[in-house]
Structures are given as structure tokens and as C-alpha cells.
Amino acid sequence: MSKGKSGRQYLEEVKTQIPEITVHDLREQLQRGNPLRVLDVRERDEWEQGHVPGAKFIPRGHLEMQVEGWEAEREAPIAVYCAGGVRSAFAVKTLHEMGYRNVVSVEGGFGAWKSAGYRFDTPFRFSDTQKIRYSRHTLLPEVGEAGQARLLQSKVLLIGAGGLGSPAALYLAAAGVGTLGIVDFDVVDLSNLQRQILHNEERVGVSKVDSARETIRKLNPDVRVIGHDEPLNSENVMRIIAHYDIIVNGCDNFPTRYLINDAAVMAGKPLVDGSIFQFEGQITVYNHEGGPCYRCLYPAPPPPGEVPSCAEGGVLGVLAGVIGSLQALEAIKILLGTGEILSGRLLLFDALATDFREVRIRRNQQCPVCGDAPTITELVDYEQFCGSPFPRSLDESEELAVLLA
């Protein structure tokens, strides 16, 4: 009667069939910025005690069901580790059988990594309430607990708590973005309530920053609101934006729009920009990973009074909800590092036709702010006036016509 293989014999056989690297090799590849995905196949209690920075957590028992949601490309380079190198060896064998061709096991696993004195991260610990609140996010492979933890530790600055800032703030808060800064020095007016859903009739005459803070507190107490109840200018803008990861711009005047664009470029901050007028809206992302900035599209402000304002021309309230929600979406995608960002793409929305159109825009090498030889190197305060930040039809924009030629 033949005897079966022992567990150790089977492990030794598996190790002859798979490639392995040391923790020193792993660290060197990560430091070089090689496109290496790192996968932790331990159990949750082990993961919570610490893990390799940037690693993805998929317990060995869930590997076959979840790995494709994390990485579907069979040629992707992946390093798998466990506590000591046993479970990772079997996991690599399984991945090879699933068609993954560039997968290695890390010898000694996390124990060897920790013994070598290399830095490791401890995951964010969710409260029981947070586990329930964000459960629909954490079920998504593109978010998961790691992504939700990233949102809770992120900081987004909203320029304006008005028509665009209201839906953007509400959805960012609901998503669990941990810190929201709000810049607005206006008070709630009855005419605002047709579109500015952060506020209500009881708060007419109240600071918009205070009103926004109260609404967000009731929606999600996890979110800290930092109010900047002051007008932006060249003296305070860099101080205000310094502590935030992303800027979401919903202001309705050219001076602030140009100022925040220039400051975002100089500070290296992505800028999610939206605007609305009557039945038309637009959204794009500026200054993201080498993409264009606002001045690439509109190099200089128009003369005062040349373009009508929303106060003069009106705006459909629900349009603000559409564009502001899209701004929140783009900010969340940037924070999570997932999806295709609206950088270099101007999304135009016609509410009357319920029609979306996309216009490609490119970085202008002669841009006065983000170009190869910028001519604007200091912040400028423009004369304050209110106007629509985009022409009523593309045909009326000489600058855009030149850009698209």
C-alpha cells in the first residue's frame, strides 16, 4: 500500500515549481517604483497587526473568488506573502493554475519583512458603526476597506458652499471623506434655496459655512468640517489650500476661478472644476498628473461685464445637483486612485436635451502658468466681478475653437 505525501513533502514539491524572492528583493523593487503588485494572503487578525505598505489584503481562502476583481491582467507582476512563506507558496501555485504568469512568493513572509526592520503599515480600524455605514463601499473591490480608510483620512477643500458646493459636499461627506474644508464668506439667502441644498429656510441670514457644518454634522459625524469664512485672495490662498489633497471648485466668479487655478498649479494640487449657467453645465479636472490647467483653455479672464452672470441669466436648480455630484465623483476617484479621471476631457451637459458631450483638451506648452516656460509665477488678484465661466455655445468661443483646431 503506497503512502501519501506528507504536508512538508507537498510544500517542498510546490516550492520547486514556483519562483520566490526575498524580502530584500521585494523592498528594492518597491523602492525603485517597479510596477509590482503586492498581495497579502494572511487572515484578518494578522493583517491588522501590520502589513507591507501598499499591499492588497485577500485572505487565502477567498483568493480564487476575489483576485480577478483586484487584478484581472494575467501578465501583471505580483508578489504574494503570508506570515512565513507557506500559504503564499500554495497561493502562487493556485494563481499559476488560474493563468497568472508573473507571480512570485516572498520567502519568510511578513515575519522576515518585520525582522529586517522594514517599515510596515497598520490598517485603519473601523468602529462597528463605520463598518455598517460604509458597507456598500467596502463591498466594492475598487474601494474595499483600504480605500474607505483612505477616504476617511483624506482632506478635500470646497471653494463655495453654493449650488455646486452643496451636492459635492453632501456626497463627499456621505462617502466618508474625513475632512472637508469649505471656503465661503456669504450668508444664506432665500433665493439660494432653489439649488443650494446644504441650507434651509431656517438658516436664512446665517453664514453658509456654519450652515454647511451643521448639515454635514447631522449627515455624517465622522466628517470634520473646517470653515474658511473669508474671501480668497493672493495673500491667504496658499495657506488655505496647503493642508488639502484635492480642491473642488464651485465658485461663480472669474477672479476666484483664476486665482484658485494658479494656486493649485503652484501647490501641485489637482483641481476638480465645475460650472453652470441656465441649462448648461461643464466639469473637468485640471492639474492632475501633468494634465492641462484652466489657463490652458482660457489663458486670461474676459473684461468685466462681457459674460452674463447666473444672477442675470438664471440657472436650473437641479443642474447644480448633476454637476456638483459629478465633481464629488471625480474627487473620490482621485482619492481612491481608480477609474478614468476627467483630466484633459471637458464634459459638457445640456440639461434641456439631457445630452452629455465630451471635448478633449490638452496641456498648452505656452500656458502662462503650467507651460514649459511660465510667465505667471506669482499670484494675481483680479478685479472682482461675477460672470459665467464658459460661453453659452462652443461656437461663440474663439479660444476654444483655436484650441480644438
Short mmCIF file of C-alpha atoms in Angstrom, two decimals:
data_model
loop_
_atom_site.label_atom_id
_atom_site.label_comp_id
_atom_site.label_asym_id
_atom_site.label_seq_id
_atom_site.Cartn_x
_atom_site.Cartn_y
_atom_site.Cartn_z
CA MET A 1 0.00 0.00 0.00
CA SER A 2 1.51 3.32 -1.04
CA LYS A 3 1.63 6.14 1.40
CA GLY A 4 0.52 9.67 0.50
CA LYS A 5 2.83 12.67 0.71
CA SER A 6 3.19 14.49 3.99
CA GLY A 7 2.34 18.15 4.21
CA ARG A 8 6.01 19.08 4.31
CA GLN A 9 6.81 16.93 1.31
CA TYR A 10 4.00 18.55 -0.62
CA LEU A 11 5.21 22.02 0.37
CA GLU A 12 8.76 21.21 -0.75
CA GLU A 13 7.41 19.94 -4.06
CA VAL A 14 5.36 23.11 -4.56
CA LYS A 15 8.37 25.30 -3.80
CA THR A 16 10.30 23.62 -6.60
CA GLN A 17 7.53 24.64 -9.00
CA ILE A 18 7.21 28.34 -8.14
CA PRO A 19 9.60 31.31 -8.15
CA GLU A 20 10.49 33.02 -4.85
CA ILE A 21 12.08 36.31 -3.89
CA THR A 22 13.46 37.55 -0.58
CA VAL A 23 12.03 40.43 1.41
CA HIS A 24 15.15 42.40 0.44
CA ASP A 25 14.36 41.86 -3.25
CA LEU A 26 10.78 42.94 -2.62
CA ARG A 27 11.77 46.13 -0.83
CA GLU A 28 14.30 47.02 -3.53
CA GLN A 29 11.70 46.63 -6.29
CA LEU A 30 9.20 48.74 -4.38
CA GLN A 31 11.77 51.47 -3.75
CA ARG A 32 12.64 51.55 -7.45
CA GLY A 33 8.99 52.10 -8.28
CA ASN A 34 8.71 48.90 -10.31
CA PRO A 35 5.10 48.07 -11.33
CA LEU A 36 4.85 45.27 -8.79
CA ARG A 37 1.55 44.40 -7.12
CA VAL A 38 1.85 43.07 -3.56
CA LEU A 39 -0.72 40.61 -2.20
CA ASP A 40 -1.19 39.63 1.45
CA VAL A 41 -2.95 36.26 1.85
CA ARG A 42 -2.96 36.05 5.66
CA GLU A 43 -6.02 36.21 7.90
CA ARG A 44 -7.61 39.46 9.05
CA ASP A 45 -6.19 39.40 12.57
CA GLU A 46 -2.69 39.07 11.09
CA TRP A 47 -3.30 41.86 8.59
CA GLU A 48 -4.47 44.19 11.34
CA GLN A 49 -1.21 43.72 13.22
CA GLY A 50 0.69 45.18 10.28
CA HIS A 51 1.35 44.70 6.57
CA VAL A 52 3.72 45.68 3.78
CA PRO A 53 2.91 49.25 2.63
CA GLY A 54 0.66 49.24 -0.41
CA ALA A 55 -0.26 45.56 -0.14
CA LYS A 56 -3.70 44.28 -1.06
CA PHE A 57 -5.41 42.07 1.52
CA ILE A 58 -7.16 38.93 0.21
CA PRO A 59 -7.27 36.00 2.66
CA ARG A 60 -6.03 32.73 1.18
CA GLY A 61 -9.50 31.20 1.49
CA HIS A 62 -11.00 33.95 -0.69
CA LEU A 63 -8.21 34.14 -3.24
CA GLU A 64 -9.85 32.37 -6.17
CA MET A 65 -13.07 34.41 -5.85
CA GLN A 66 -11.55 37.87 -5.30
CA VAL A 67 -8.21 38.07 -7.10
CA GLU A 68 -9.69 38.88 -10.54
CA GLY A 69 -11.62 41.81 -9.08
CA TRP A 70 -8.32 43.19 -7.83
CA GLU A 71 -6.09 42.30 -10.79
CA ALA A 72 -7.53 40.74 -13.95
CA GLU A 73 -4.39 41.09 -16.07
CA ARG A 74 -2.71 37.68 -16.19
CA GLU A 75 0.70 39.18 -17.05
CA ALA A 76 0.74 41.58 -14.09
CA PRO A 77 3.78 41.18 -11.81
CA ILE A 78 2.56 40.11 -8.36
CA ALA A 79 4.47 39.29 -5.16
CA VAL A 80 2.49 37.20 -2.67
CA TYR A 81 3.34 36.94 1.02
CA CYS A 82 1.91 35.38 4.16
CA ALA A 83 3.34 35.05 7.67
CA GLY A 84 6.26 32.76 6.84
CA GLY A 85 6.10 31.72 3.19
CA VAL A 86 3.90 28.61 3.34
CA ARG A 87 0.43 29.91 2.42
CA SER A 88 1.97 32.25 -0.14
CA ALA A 89 3.65 29.30 -1.89
CA PHE A 90 0.33 27.49 -2.26
CA ALA A 91 -1.34 30.75 -3.30
CA VAL A 92 1.21 31.29 -6.07
CA LYS A 93 0.66 27.72 -7.32
CA THR A 94 -3.08 28.42 -7.44
CA LEU A 95 -2.56 31.68 -9.31
CA HIS A 96 -0.33 29.93 -11.83
CA GLU A 97 -3.10 27.41 -12.39
CA MET A 98 -5.52 30.33 -12.94
CA GLY A 99 -3.26 31.66 -15.70
CA TYR A 100 -1.26 34.31 -13.82
CA ARG A 101 2.25 34.01 -15.27
CA ASN A 102 4.32 36.57 -13.40
CA VAL A 103 3.68 35.73 -9.74
CA VAL A 104 6.28 35.07 -7.04
CA SER A 105 6.18 34.06 -3.37
CA VAL A 106 8.07 36.06 -0.74
CA GLU A 107 10.39 33.86 1.30
CA GLY A 108 9.89 34.22 5.05
CA GLY A 109 6.79 36.34 4.52
CA PHE A 110 5.84 39.22 6.78
CA GLY A 111 7.87 37.76 9.62
CA ALA A 112 11.06 38.18 7.60
CA TRP A 113 9.98 41.65 6.47
CA LYS A 114 9.42 42.77 10.03
CA SER A 115 12.63 41.13 11.30
CA ALA A 116 14.59 43.03 8.65
CA GLY A 117 13.36 46.27 10.21
CA TYR A 118 11.45 47.41 7.14
CA ARG A 119 8.56 49.81 7.54
CA PHE A 120 5.08 48.36 7.76
CA ASP A 121 1.62 49.87 7.97
CA THR A 122 -1.12 49.20 10.48
CA PRO A 123 -4.59 49.35 8.91
CA PHE A 124 -7.26 51.83 9.86
CA ARG A 125 -9.55 50.36 12.50
CA PHE A 126 -13.23 50.82 11.74
CA SER A 127 -15.76 51.16 14.51
CA ASP A 128 -18.80 48.87 14.42
CA THR A 129 -20.90 51.82 13.26
CA GLN A 130 -18.46 52.64 10.46
CA LYS A 131 -18.46 49.02 9.27
CA ILE A 132 -22.22 49.30 8.77
CA ARG A 133 -22.22 52.86 7.40
CA TYR A 134 -19.64 52.17 4.69
CA SER A 135 -20.55 48.52 3.99
CA ARG A 136 -21.77 49.27 0.45
CA HIS A 137 -18.40 50.85 -0.30
CA THR A 138 -16.25 48.15 1.21
CA LEU A 139 -18.09 45.51 -0.84
CA LEU A 140 -16.68 47.12 -3.99
CA PRO A 141 -13.28 45.64 -4.98
CA GLU A 142 -12.22 49.09 -6.25
CA VAL A 143 -12.81 50.54 -2.78
CA GLY A 144 -12.66 47.87 -0.10
CA GLU A 145 -11.66 48.63 3.46
CA ALA A 146 -8.32 50.06 2.37
CA GLY A 147 -10.00 52.54 0.03
CA GLN A 148 -12.59 53.53 2.61
CA ALA A 149 -9.84 54.07 5.15
CA ARG A 150 -8.09 56.28 2.61
CA LEU A 151 -11.25 58.36 2.18
CA LEU A 152 -11.62 58.76 5.94
CA GLN A 153 -8.06 60.06 6.13
CA SER A 154 -8.39 62.38 3.11
CA LYS A 155 -8.89 66.13 3.02
CA VAL A 156 -10.86 67.96 0.34
CA LEU A 157 -11.27 71.71 0.03
CA LEU A 158 -14.53 73.03 -1.44
CA ILE A 159 -14.49 76.51 -2.90
CA GLY A 160 -18.02 77.69 -2.27
CA ALA A 161 -20.97 76.25 -0.35
CA GLY A 162 -23.46 77.20 -3.03
CA GLY A 163 -25.10 75.44 -5.94
CA LEU A 164 -22.16 73.19 -6.84
CA GLY A 165 -20.58 73.03 -3.41
CA SER A 166 -23.81 71.79 -1.82
CA PRO A 167 -24.22 68.45 -3.64
CA ALA A 168 -20.44 67.97 -3.78
CA ALA A 169 -20.15 68.46 -0.03
CA LEU A 170 -23.09 66.18 0.74
CA TYR A 171 -21.81 63.28 -1.33
CA LEU A 172 -18.21 63.68 -0.17
CA ALA A 173 -19.45 63.68 3.43
CA ALA A 174 -21.72 60.70 2.84
CA ALA A 175 -18.77 58.85 1.28
CA GLY A 176 -16.76 59.41 4.43
CA VAL A 177 -14.15 61.89 3.27
CA GLY A 178 -12.72 62.64 6.68
CA THR A 179 -12.01 66.36 6.40
CA LEU A 180 -13.91 68.90 4.32
CA GLY A 181 -12.69 72.46 4.15
CA ILE A 182 -15.30 74.97 2.97
CA VAL A 183 -14.41 78.44 1.72
CA ASP A 184 -17.36 80.84 1.66
CA PHE A 185 -17.92 84.25 3.23
CA ASP A 186 -21.55 84.67 2.18
CA VAL A 187 -24.76 84.16 4.19
CA VAL A 188 -27.77 82.06 3.23
CA ASP A 189 -30.35 83.93 1.16
CA LEU A 190 -33.86 82.78 0.33
CA SER A 191 -33.00 82.84 -3.40
CA ASN A 192 -30.24 80.27 -2.75
CA LEU A 193 -32.59 77.51 -1.62
CA GLN A 194 -33.76 76.59 -5.14
CA ARG A 195 -30.37 74.88 -5.69
CA GLN A 196 -28.15 75.15 -2.58
CA ILE A 197 -29.35 72.04 -0.76
CA LEU A 198 -26.89 72.34 2.13
CA HIS A 199 -29.09 75.09 3.55
CA ASN A 200 -32.74 75.57 4.56
CA GLU A 201 -35.19 78.38 5.24
CA GLU A 202 -34.48 78.41 8.97
CA ARG A 203 -30.89 79.42 8.21
CA VAL A 204 -31.57 82.44 6.04
CA GLY A 205 -29.11 85.10 7.16
CA VAL A 206 -26.76 82.51 8.71
CA SER A 207 -23.18 82.06 7.50
CA LYS A 208 -23.07 79.46 4.73
CA VAL A 209 -20.03 77.88 6.37
CA ASP A 210 -21.91 77.43 9.64
CA SER A 211 -24.99 76.16 7.84
CA ALA A 212 -22.92 73.65 5.87
CA ARG A 213 -21.16 72.46 9.00
CA GLU A 214 -24.47 71.76 10.75
CA THR A 215 -25.93 69.86 7.77
CA ILE A 216 -22.82 67.71 7.37
CA ARG A 217 -22.63 67.02 11.11
CA LYS A 218 -26.14 65.58 11.03
CA LEU A 219 -25.38 63.54 7.91
CA ASN A 220 -22.06 62.02 9.00
CA PRO A 221 -20.37 62.75 12.33
CA ASP A 222 -17.17 61.09 11.04
CA VAL A 223 -16.53 64.17 8.90
CA ARG A 224 -14.67 67.17 10.29
CA VAL A 225 -15.63 70.47 8.66
CA ILE A 226 -13.09 73.28 8.65
CA GLY A 227 -14.67 76.60 7.81
CA HIS A 228 -12.82 79.34 5.95
CA ASP A 229 -15.26 82.21 6.30
CA GLU A 230 -13.17 84.66 4.30
CA PRO A 231 -12.74 85.74 0.68
CA LEU A 232 -9.85 84.10 -1.15
CA ASN A 233 -7.04 86.36 -2.23
CA SER A 234 -3.39 86.12 -3.20
CA GLU A 235 -2.31 86.51 0.42
CA ASN A 236 -4.31 83.68 2.00
CA VAL A 237 -4.97 81.15 -0.76
CA MET A 238 -1.71 79.19 -0.45
CA ARG A 239 -2.12 78.99 3.31
CA ILE A 240 -5.66 77.69 2.96
CA ILE A 241 -5.04 75.05 0.28
CA ALA A 242 -1.78 73.76 1.78
CA HIS A 243 -3.38 71.13 4.03
CA TYR A 244 -5.77 69.59 1.49
CA ASP A 245 -5.32 66.77 -1.01
CA ILE A 246 -7.77 67.99 -3.65
CA ILE A 247 -9.57 71.23 -4.45
CA VAL A 248 -13.19 71.18 -5.68
CA ASN A 249 -14.06 74.49 -7.26
CA GLY A 250 -17.67 75.68 -7.36
CA CYS A 251 -17.15 79.43 -7.31
CA ASP A 252 -19.13 81.62 -9.69
CA ASN A 253 -16.69 84.41 -10.46
CA PHE A 254 -13.65 84.73 -12.68
CA PRO A 255 -11.22 86.31 -10.19
CA THR A 256 -11.54 83.38 -7.78
CA ARG A 257 -11.51 80.84 -10.62
CA TYR A 258 -8.21 82.13 -12.00
CA LEU A 259 -6.71 82.59 -8.54
CA ILE A 260 -7.51 79.05 -7.40
CA ASN A 261 -6.26 77.58 -10.67
CA ASP A 262 -2.94 79.36 -10.40
CA ALA A 263 -2.57 78.44 -6.74
CA ALA A 264 -3.41 74.79 -7.48
CA VAL A 265 -0.71 74.63 -10.16
CA MET A 266 1.88 76.27 -7.91
CA ALA A 267 0.99 73.97 -5.00
CA GLY A 268 0.72 70.82 -7.15
CA LYS A 269 -2.91 70.13 -6.19
CA PRO A 270 -5.49 68.54 -8.52
CA LEU A 271 -8.45 70.83 -9.16
CA VAL A 272 -11.94 69.46 -9.87
CA ASP A 273 -13.67 72.30 -11.67
CA GLY A 274 -17.35 72.70 -12.42
CA SER A 275 -19.62 75.48 -13.64
CA ILE A 276 -23.27 76.01 -14.54
CA PHE A 277 -25.34 78.61 -16.39
CA GLN A 278 -29.04 78.45 -17.22
CA PHE A 279 -29.44 74.87 -18.60
CA GLU A 280 -25.79 74.12 -19.36
CA GLY A 281 -23.03 72.73 -17.20
CA GLN A 282 -19.48 71.57 -17.53
CA ILE A 283 -16.91 69.70 -15.48
CA THR A 284 -13.26 68.74 -15.87
CA VAL A 285 -10.19 68.06 -13.75
CA TYR A 286 -7.23 70.40 -14.01
CA ASN A 287 -3.62 69.95 -12.95
CA HIS A 288 -3.85 66.19 -12.49
CA GLU A 289 -0.71 64.18 -13.23
CA GLY A 290 0.63 66.56 -15.85
CA GLY A 291 -2.77 67.37 -17.37
CA PRO A 292 -3.88 70.83 -18.50
CA CYS A 293 -4.91 73.67 -16.22
CA TYR A 294 -7.73 76.20 -16.58
CA ARG A 295 -5.46 78.70 -18.31
CA CYS A 296 -4.62 76.13 -20.99
CA LEU A 297 -8.25 76.55 -22.06
CA TYR A 298 -8.80 80.20 -21.12
CA PRO A 299 -5.43 82.00 -20.78
CA ALA A 300 -6.88 85.25 -19.39
CA PRO A 301 -10.17 86.49 -17.89
CA PRO A 302 -12.64 88.34 -20.13
CA PRO A 303 -13.28 92.03 -19.49
CA PRO A 304 -15.80 92.78 -16.71
CA GLY A 305 -19.41 92.64 -17.92
CA GLU A 306 -18.67 90.78 -21.14
CA VAL A 307 -20.20 87.50 -19.97
CA PRO A 308 -23.60 87.37 -18.22
CA SER A 309 -23.81 86.10 -14.64
CA CYS A 310 -26.13 83.46 -13.20
CA ALA A 311 -27.86 86.25 -11.28
CA GLU A 312 -28.63 87.90 -14.63
CA GLY A 313 -29.38 84.82 -16.70
CA GLY A 314 -30.69 82.34 -14.12
CA VAL A 315 -29.87 78.68 -13.60
CA LEU A 316 -31.91 75.49 -13.30
CA GLY A 317 -31.55 74.28 -9.73
CA VAL A 318 -31.28 70.57 -10.47
CA LEU A 319 -28.43 71.27 -12.91
CA ALA A 320 -26.28 72.15 -9.91
CA GLY A 321 -27.05 68.72 -8.47
CA VAL A 322 -25.88 66.96 -11.62
CA ILE A 323 -22.58 68.82 -11.99
CA GLY A 324 -21.84 69.02 -8.25
CA SER A 325 -22.39 65.27 -7.89
CA LEU A 326 -20.02 64.62 -10.78
CA GLN A 327 -17.44 66.79 -9.04
CA ALA A 328 -17.73 64.67 -5.91
CA LEU A 329 -17.37 61.55 -8.07
CA GLU A 330 -14.14 62.79 -9.67
CA ALA A 331 -12.69 63.77 -6.30
CA ILE A 332 -13.45 60.33 -4.86
CA LYS A 333 -11.90 58.57 -7.88
CA ILE A 334 -8.73 60.62 -7.49
CA LEU A 335 -8.53 59.86 -3.78
CA LEU A 336 -9.04 56.13 -4.42
CA GLY A 337 -6.69 56.04 -7.40
CA THR A 338 -9.28 54.27 -9.53
CA GLY A 339 -11.18 54.84 -12.74
CA GLU A 340 -10.52 57.21 -15.64
CA ILE A 341 -10.17 60.78 -14.42
CA LEU A 342 -11.64 63.71 -16.39
CA SER A 343 -8.19 65.17 -16.94
CA GLY A 344 -7.79 66.52 -20.44
CA ARG A 345 -11.50 65.94 -21.03
CA LEU A 346 -14.16 68.63 -20.74
CA LEU A 347 -17.60 67.12 -20.11
CA LEU A 348 -20.46 69.33 -21.31
CA PHE A 349 -24.05 68.76 -20.19
CA ASP A 350 -27.18 70.16 -21.83
CA ALA A 351 -30.00 69.72 -19.33
CA LEU A 352 -32.79 70.53 -21.81
CA ALA A 353 -31.64 67.78 -24.18
CA THR A 354 -30.29 65.53 -21.40
CA ASP A 355 -27.17 65.28 -23.54
CA PHE A 356 -23.55 64.81 -22.49
CA ARG A 357 -20.72 65.71 -24.86
CA GLU A 358 -17.01 65.43 -24.31
CA VAL A 359 -14.34 67.73 -25.67
CA ARG A 360 -10.68 66.76 -25.48
CA ILE A 361 -8.38 69.46 -24.19
CA ARG A 362 -4.63 69.33 -23.95
CA ARG A 363 -1.95 70.97 -21.93
CA ASN A 364 -0.73 74.12 -23.65
CA GLN A 365 3.06 74.21 -23.67
CA GLN A 366 2.81 78.01 -23.87
CA CYS A 367 0.38 78.23 -20.94
CA PRO A 368 1.32 81.23 -18.78
CA VAL A 369 1.02 79.16 -15.59
CA CYS A 370 1.66 75.46 -16.28
CA GLY A 371 3.54 75.76 -19.57
CA ASP A 372 7.15 74.89 -20.21
CA ALA A 373 8.24 78.48 -19.54
CA PRO A 374 5.54 80.02 -17.31
CA THR A 375 5.26 83.80 -17.33
CA ILE A 376 2.95 83.97 -14.30
CA THR A 377 4.97 82.92 -11.28
CA GLU A 378 3.20 84.97 -8.62
CA LEU A 379 -0.46 85.03 -7.68
CA VAL A 380 -2.55 87.88 -9.05
CA ASP A 381 -5.73 89.42 -7.62
CA TYR A 382 -8.16 90.38 -10.38
CA GLU A 383 -10.90 92.97 -10.15
CA GLN A 384 -13.96 91.32 -8.55
CA PHE A 385 -16.85 90.73 -10.91
CA CYS A 386 -19.31 87.90 -11.44
CA GLY A 387 -19.69 86.08 -14.73
CA SER A 388 -20.40 82.75 -16.31
CA PRO A 389 -17.12 80.81 -16.61
CA PHE A 390 -17.91 79.47 -20.07
CA PRO A 391 -19.57 80.72 -23.27
CA ARG A 392 -23.20 79.90 -23.92
CA SER A 393 -22.25 77.89 -27.01
CA LEU A 394 -18.97 76.49 -28.21
CA ASP A 395 -19.30 78.40 -31.47
CA GLU A 396 -19.05 81.67 -29.53
CA SER A 397 -15.69 80.73 -28.01
CA GLU A 398 -12.83 81.83 -30.22
CA GLU A 399 -10.31 80.47 -27.73
CA LEU A 400 -11.88 77.04 -27.70
CA ALA A 401 -12.13 76.96 -31.47
CA VAL A 402 -8.41 77.64 -31.72
CA LEU A 403 -7.67 75.02 -29.07
CA LEU A 404 -9.63 72.34 -30.90
CA ALA A 405 -8.31 73.17 -34.37
#
